[in-house]
PDB file of C-alpha atoms in Angstrom:
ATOM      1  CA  UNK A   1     157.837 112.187  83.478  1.00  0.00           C
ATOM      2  CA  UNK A   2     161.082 113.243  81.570  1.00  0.00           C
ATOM      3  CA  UNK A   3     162.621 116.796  82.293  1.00  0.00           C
ATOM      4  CA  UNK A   4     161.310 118.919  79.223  1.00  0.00           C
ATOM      5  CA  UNK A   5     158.375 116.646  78.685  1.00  0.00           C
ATOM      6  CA  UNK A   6     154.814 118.364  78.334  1.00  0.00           C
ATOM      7  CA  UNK A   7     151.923 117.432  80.772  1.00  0.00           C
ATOM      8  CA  UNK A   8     149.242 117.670  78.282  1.00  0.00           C
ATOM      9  CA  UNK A   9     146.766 119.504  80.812  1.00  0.00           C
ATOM     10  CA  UNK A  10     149.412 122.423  80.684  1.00  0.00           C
ATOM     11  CA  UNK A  11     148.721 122.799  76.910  1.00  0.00           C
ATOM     12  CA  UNK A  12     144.987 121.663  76.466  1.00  0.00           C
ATOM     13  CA  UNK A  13     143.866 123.649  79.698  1.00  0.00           C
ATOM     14  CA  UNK A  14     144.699 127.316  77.754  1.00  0.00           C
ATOM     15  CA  UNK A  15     143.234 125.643  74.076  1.00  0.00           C
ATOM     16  CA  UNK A  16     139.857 124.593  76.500  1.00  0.00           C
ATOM     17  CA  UNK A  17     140.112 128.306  77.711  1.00  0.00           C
ATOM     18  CA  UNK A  18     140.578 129.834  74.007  1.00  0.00           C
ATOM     19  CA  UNK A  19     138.203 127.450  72.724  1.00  0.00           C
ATOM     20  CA  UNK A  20     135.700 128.249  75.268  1.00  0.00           C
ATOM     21  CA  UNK A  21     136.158 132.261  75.336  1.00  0.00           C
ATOM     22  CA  UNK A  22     135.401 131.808  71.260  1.00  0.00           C
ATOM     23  CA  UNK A  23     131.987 130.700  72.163  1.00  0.00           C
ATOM     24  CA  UNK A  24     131.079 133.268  74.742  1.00  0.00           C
ATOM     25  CA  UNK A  25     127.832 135.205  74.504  1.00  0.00           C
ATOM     26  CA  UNK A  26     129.461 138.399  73.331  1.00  0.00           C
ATOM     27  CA  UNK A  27     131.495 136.479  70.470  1.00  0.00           C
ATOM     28  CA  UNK A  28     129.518 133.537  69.858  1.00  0.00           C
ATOM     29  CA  UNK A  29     127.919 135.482  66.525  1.00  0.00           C
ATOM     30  CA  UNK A  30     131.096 136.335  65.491  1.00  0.00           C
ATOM     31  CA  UNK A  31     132.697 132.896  65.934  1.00  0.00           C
ATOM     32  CA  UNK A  32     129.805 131.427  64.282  1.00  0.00           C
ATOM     33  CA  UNK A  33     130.219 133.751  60.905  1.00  0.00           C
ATOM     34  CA  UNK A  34     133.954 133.131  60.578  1.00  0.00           C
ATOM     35  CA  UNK A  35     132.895 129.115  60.951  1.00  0.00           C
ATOM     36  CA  UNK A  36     130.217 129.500  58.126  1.00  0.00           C
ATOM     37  CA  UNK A  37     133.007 131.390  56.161  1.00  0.00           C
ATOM     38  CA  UNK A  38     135.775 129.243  56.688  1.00  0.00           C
ATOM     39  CA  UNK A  39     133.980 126.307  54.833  1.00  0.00           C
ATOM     40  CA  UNK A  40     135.467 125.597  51.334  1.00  0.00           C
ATOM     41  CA  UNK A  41     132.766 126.548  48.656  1.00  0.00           C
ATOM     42  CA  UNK A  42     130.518 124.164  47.776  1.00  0.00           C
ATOM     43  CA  UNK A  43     131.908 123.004  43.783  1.00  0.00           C
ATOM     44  CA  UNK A  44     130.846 120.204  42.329  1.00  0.00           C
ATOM     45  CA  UNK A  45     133.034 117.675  41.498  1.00  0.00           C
ATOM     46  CA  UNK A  46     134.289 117.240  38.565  1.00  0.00           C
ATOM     47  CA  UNK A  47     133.307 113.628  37.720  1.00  0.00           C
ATOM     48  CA  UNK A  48     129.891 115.228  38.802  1.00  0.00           C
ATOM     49  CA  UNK A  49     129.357 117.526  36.395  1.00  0.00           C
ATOM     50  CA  UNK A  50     130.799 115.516  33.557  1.00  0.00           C
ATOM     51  CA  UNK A  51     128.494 113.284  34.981  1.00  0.00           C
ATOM     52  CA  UNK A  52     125.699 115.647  34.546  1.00  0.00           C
ATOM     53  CA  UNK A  53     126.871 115.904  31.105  1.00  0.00           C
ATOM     54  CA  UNK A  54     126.172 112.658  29.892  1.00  0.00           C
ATOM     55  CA  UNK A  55     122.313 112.864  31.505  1.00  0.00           C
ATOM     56  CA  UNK A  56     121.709 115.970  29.368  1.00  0.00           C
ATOM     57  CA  UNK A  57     123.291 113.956  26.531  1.00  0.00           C
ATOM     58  CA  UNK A  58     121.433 110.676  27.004  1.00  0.00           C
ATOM     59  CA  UNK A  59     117.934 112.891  27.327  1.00  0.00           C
ATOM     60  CA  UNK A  60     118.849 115.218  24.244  1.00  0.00           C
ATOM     61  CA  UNK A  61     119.561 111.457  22.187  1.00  0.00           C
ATOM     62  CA  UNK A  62     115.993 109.991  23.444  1.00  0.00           C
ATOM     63  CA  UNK A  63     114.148 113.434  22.137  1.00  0.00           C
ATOM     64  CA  UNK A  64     116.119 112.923  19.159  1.00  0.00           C
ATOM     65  CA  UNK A  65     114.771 109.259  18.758  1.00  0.00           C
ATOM     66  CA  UNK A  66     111.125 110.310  18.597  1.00  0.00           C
ATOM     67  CA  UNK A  67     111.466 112.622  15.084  1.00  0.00           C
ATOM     68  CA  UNK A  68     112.586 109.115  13.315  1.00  0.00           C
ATOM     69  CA  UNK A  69     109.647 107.099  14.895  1.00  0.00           C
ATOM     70  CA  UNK A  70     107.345 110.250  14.113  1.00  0.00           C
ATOM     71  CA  UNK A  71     108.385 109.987  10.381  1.00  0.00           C
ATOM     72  CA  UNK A  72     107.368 105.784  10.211  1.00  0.00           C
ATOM     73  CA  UNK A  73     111.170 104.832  10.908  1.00  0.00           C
ATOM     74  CA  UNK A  74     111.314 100.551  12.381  1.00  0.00           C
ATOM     75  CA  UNK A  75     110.087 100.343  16.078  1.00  0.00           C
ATOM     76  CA  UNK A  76     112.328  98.128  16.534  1.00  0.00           C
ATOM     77  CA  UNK A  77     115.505 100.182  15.727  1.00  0.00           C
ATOM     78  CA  UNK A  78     114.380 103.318  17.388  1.00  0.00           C
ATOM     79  CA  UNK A  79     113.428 100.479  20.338  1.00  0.00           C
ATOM     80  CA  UNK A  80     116.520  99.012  20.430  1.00  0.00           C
ATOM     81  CA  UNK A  81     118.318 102.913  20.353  1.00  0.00           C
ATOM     82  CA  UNK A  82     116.565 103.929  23.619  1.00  0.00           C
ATOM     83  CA  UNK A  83     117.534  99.977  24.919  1.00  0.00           C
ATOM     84  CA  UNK A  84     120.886 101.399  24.807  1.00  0.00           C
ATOM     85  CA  UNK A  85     120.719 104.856  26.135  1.00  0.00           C
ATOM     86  CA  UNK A  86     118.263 104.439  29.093  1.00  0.00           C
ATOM     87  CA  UNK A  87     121.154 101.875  30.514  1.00  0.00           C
ATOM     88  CA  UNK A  88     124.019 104.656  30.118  1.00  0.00           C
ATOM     89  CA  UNK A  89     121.615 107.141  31.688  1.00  0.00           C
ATOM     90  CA  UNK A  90     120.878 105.156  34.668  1.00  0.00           C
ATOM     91  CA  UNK A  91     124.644 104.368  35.700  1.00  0.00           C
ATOM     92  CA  UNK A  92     125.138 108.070  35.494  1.00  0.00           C
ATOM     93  CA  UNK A  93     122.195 108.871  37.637  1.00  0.00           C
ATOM     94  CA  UNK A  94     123.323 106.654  40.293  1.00  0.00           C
ATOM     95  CA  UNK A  95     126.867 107.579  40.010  1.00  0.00           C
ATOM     96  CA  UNK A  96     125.517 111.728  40.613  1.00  0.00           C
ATOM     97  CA  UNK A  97     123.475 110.194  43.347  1.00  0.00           C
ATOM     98  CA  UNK A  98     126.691 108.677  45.068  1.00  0.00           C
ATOM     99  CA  UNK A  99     128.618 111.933  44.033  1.00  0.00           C
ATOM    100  CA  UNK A 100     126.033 113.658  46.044  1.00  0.00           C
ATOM    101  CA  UNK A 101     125.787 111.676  49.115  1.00  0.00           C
ATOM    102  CA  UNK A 102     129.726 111.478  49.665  1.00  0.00           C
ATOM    103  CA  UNK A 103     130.771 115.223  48.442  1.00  0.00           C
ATOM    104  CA  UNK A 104     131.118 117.060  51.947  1.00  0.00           C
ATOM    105  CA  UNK A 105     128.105 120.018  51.969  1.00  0.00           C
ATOM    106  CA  UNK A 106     128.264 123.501  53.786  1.00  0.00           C
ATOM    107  CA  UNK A 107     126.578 124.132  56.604  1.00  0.00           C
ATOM    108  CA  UNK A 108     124.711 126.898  56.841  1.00  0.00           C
ATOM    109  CA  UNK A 109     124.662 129.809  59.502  1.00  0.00           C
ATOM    110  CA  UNK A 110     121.676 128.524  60.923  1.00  0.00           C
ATOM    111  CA  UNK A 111     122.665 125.266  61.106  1.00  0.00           C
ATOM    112  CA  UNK A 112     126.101 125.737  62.790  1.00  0.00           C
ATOM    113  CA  UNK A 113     124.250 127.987  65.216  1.00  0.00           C
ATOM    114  CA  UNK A 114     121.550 124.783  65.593  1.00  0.00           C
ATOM    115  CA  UNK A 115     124.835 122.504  66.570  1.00  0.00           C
ATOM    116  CA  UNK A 116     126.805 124.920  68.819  1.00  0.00           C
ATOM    117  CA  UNK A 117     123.134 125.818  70.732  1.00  0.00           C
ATOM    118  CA  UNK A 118     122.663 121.964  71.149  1.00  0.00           C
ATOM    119  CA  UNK A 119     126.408 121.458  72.345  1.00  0.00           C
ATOM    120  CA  UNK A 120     125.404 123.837  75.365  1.00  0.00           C
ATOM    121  CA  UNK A 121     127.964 125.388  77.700  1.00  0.00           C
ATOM    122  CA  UNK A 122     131.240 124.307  75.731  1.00  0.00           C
ATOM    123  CA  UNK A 123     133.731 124.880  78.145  1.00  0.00           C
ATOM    124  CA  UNK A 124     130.907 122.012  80.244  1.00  0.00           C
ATOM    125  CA  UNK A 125     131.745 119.983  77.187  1.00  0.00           C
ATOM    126  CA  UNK A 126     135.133 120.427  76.547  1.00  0.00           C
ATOM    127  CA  UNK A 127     135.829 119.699  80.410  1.00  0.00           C
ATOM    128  CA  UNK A 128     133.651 116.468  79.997  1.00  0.00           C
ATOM    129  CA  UNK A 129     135.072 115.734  76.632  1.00  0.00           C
ATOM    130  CA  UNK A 130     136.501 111.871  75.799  1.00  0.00           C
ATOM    131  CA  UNK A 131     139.886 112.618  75.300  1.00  0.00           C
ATOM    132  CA  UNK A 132     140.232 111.144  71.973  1.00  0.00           C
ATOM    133  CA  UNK A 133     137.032 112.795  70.897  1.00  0.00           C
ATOM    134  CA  UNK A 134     138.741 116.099  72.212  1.00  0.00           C
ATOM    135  CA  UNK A 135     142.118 114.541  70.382  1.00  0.00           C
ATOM    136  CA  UNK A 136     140.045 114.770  67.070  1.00  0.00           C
ATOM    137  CA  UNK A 137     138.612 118.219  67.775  1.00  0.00           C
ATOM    138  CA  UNK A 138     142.161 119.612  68.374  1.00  0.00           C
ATOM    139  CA  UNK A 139     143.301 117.581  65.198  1.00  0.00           C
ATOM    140  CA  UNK A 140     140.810 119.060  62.766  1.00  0.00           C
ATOM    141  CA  UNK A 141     141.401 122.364  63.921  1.00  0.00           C
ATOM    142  CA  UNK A 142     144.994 121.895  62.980  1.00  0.00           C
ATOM    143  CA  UNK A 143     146.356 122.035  66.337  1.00  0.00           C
TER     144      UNK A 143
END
């Protein structure tokens, strides 16, 4: 080791202490609001709700198609008018489906109690940690 370089136990021994005095009994409530509060709101994408946009259109057109059939218009045209709006509505279906499954979600309070109760004694965990695990831990937290 160089003069002036940093043993990393000398700086992740105090962040394992801060982390761990976060999650005490007396502050773990606390801790756990300002993690439920430091999410980013839960907004739906853009491309999702243009997405949604083009559902309500496609079912507002197939409602539309029933007044011609009602009033004796060609089965066949009104036939092949749904033929190609149910397609259109179906890509944009699965695309709010995939939307939905990739957009990152909130956790609620109860849920971010659930994890931290399941996680047990952190400072346990964070002594125990994988170090690149713990690496990633210190990363997202911006440190």
């Amino acid at each position: 080791m160089q003069q002036g370089d940093l043993r990393e136990d000398a700086l992740t021994d105090p962040l394992d202490t801060w982390l761990a005095s976060a999650f005490a009994p007396h502050r773990i409530e606390k801790t756990i609001t300002a993690m439920a509060d430091a999410q980013p709101l839960n907004h739906p994408p853009t491309t999702g709700t243009a997405t949604q946009a083009i559902i309500t259109e496609c079912d507002a057109k197939l409602e539309r198609y029933r007044a011609p059939l009602d009033a004796g218009a060609d089965p066949a045209v009104v036939t092949a008018w749904i033929a190609q709006t149910q397609p259109e509505r179906a890509r944009a279906e699965t695309e709010l489906r995939t939307i939905a499954s990739t957009s990152p979600r909130r956790m609620s309070q109860g849920e971010i109690t659930a994890l931290v109760t399941a996680l047990g004694d952190i400072t346990t965990v964070l002594r125990n940690a994988d170090p690149a695990d713990k690496a990633e831990v210190y990363r997202q937290l911006g440190l």
